[in-house]
Amino acid sequence: MFHLAQSLYDQWTRQEEYSVLILGLDNAGKTTLLEELKSKYLNNYSKLPSSRIVPTVGQNVSTIQIGKIKLKFWDIGGQDALRDMWDEYYLQCHAILFLIDSCDKDRLNECSETLKNVISDDKTEGLPILMLANKQDLQIETKMDVAEIKEVFNKIAVNLNASDSTVRPISAITGEGVDEAIDWIKDRVILNKSNRPPILRK
Ligand code: G3D
Ligand code: MG
């Protein structure tokens, strides 16, 4: 009897944990975004100054609590050599955040080809994909606005039949757009949980 009560109690108190991959070319702002998430959603976390954010080798992982669920973010590095390892994470994740540097027109083609590779991999089929037009705070002539970025990236997602995706503006440095991005991800992983069930944590 005690065991039954204990197991029911365990089930009630367990929390759903969903993993979110943060992908994008090197320099897109992935690690800066993770720092912003930590400082916004973790108690007593002081953000690293941007001078201390170095190119990511290996992975940065952080888990935040949003309402009743946990979101575990994985920043796994975007340099060319590291991109080959992304697919090892696809089957374990529940959503993808794909960061685009809105000020780097020169690498737009490389960036869109990279997104195509992500979406056309069978292992990402059905995953919610949130494309973030980052660095919107910068006031420089070469900055692409969200409409321009949507024009390129929405088309890719639609052509490749990504089942649930959108493009949103963001600034990982000022934090603008971050809450809305997290809300989108939270709603989508819950909607998709029969396809990708969460991990239950105590
Ligand atoms: P990565 O992890 O995707 O490789 P980083 O990218 O987080 O290391 O960021 C790369 C550079 O872009 C950093 O500048 C960082 O401060 C800057 N950056 C990231 N997000 C934003 C943003 O939203 N706005 C602005 N203005 N800059 C951003 P440095 O100069 O340190 O290389
Ligand atoms: Mg990094």
mmCIF file of N, CA and C in Angstrom, residues 14 41 48 53 71 94 111 116 135 155 180 188 190:
data_model
loop_
_atom_site.group_PDB
_atom_site.id
_atom_site.type_symbol
_atom_site.label_atom_id
_atom_site.label_comp_id
_atom_site.label_asym_id
_atom_site.label_seq_id
_atom_site.Cartn_x
_atom_site.Cartn_y
_atom_site.Cartn_z
ATOM 1 N N ARG A 14 6.401 14.551 -10.269
ATOM 2 C CA ARG A 14 7.398 14.621 -11.350
ATOM 3 C C ARG A 14 7.092 15.761 -12.299
ATOM 4 N N TYR A 41 15.821 33.822 -16.108
ATOM 5 C CA TYR A 41 14.967 32.792 -15.508
ATOM 6 C C TYR A 41 15.590 32.037 -14.335
ATOM 7 N N LEU A 48 27.335 36.720 -17.583
ATOM 8 C CA LEU A 48 28.739 36.940 -17.942
ATOM 9 C C LEU A 48 28.827 38.200 -18.796
ATOM 10 N N ILE A 53 32.372 35.894 -23.085
ATOM 11 C CA ILE A 53 31.733 34.835 -23.884
ATOM 12 C C ILE A 53 32.646 34.502 -25.049
ATOM 13 N N LEU A 71 12.526 23.547 -19.197
ATOM 14 C CA LEU A 71 13.110 23.587 -20.539
ATOM 15 C C LEU A 71 14.631 23.508 -20.377
ATOM 16 N N HIS A 94 13.276 18.290 -28.237
ATOM 17 C CA HIS A 94 11.826 18.491 -28.409
ATOM 18 C C HIS A 94 11.508 19.726 -29.243
ATOM 19 N N CYS A 111 23.963 30.367 -44.024
ATOM 20 C CA CYS A 111 23.000 30.209 -42.942
ATOM 21 C C CYS A 111 21.749 29.467 -43.428
ATOM 22 N N LYS A 116 18.511 24.397 -44.012
ATOM 23 C CA LYS A 116 17.955 23.336 -44.878
ATOM 24 C C LYS A 116 18.428 21.963 -44.412
ATOM 25 N N LYS A 135 20.066 40.058 -33.125
ATOM 26 C CA LYS A 135 20.829 41.321 -33.222
ATOM 27 C C LYS A 135 19.962 42.444 -33.792
ATOM 28 N N LYS A 155 10.253 30.464 -46.327
ATOM 29 C CA LYS A 155 10.136 29.684 -47.567
ATOM 30 C C LYS A 155 10.820 28.331 -47.420
ATOM 31 N N GLU A 180 8.815 36.204 -25.452
ATOM 32 C CA GLU A 180 7.869 35.724 -26.473
ATOM 33 C C GLU A 180 8.391 34.428 -27.110
ATOM 34 N N ARG A 188 4.566 25.015 -27.868
ATOM 35 C CA ARG A 188 4.739 24.043 -28.945
ATOM 36 C C ARG A 188 5.211 22.688 -28.439
ATOM 37 N N ILE A 190 4.609 21.350 -25.645
ATOM 38 C CA ILE A 190 3.471 20.714 -24.965
ATOM 39 C C ILE A 190 2.488 20.168 -26.011
#
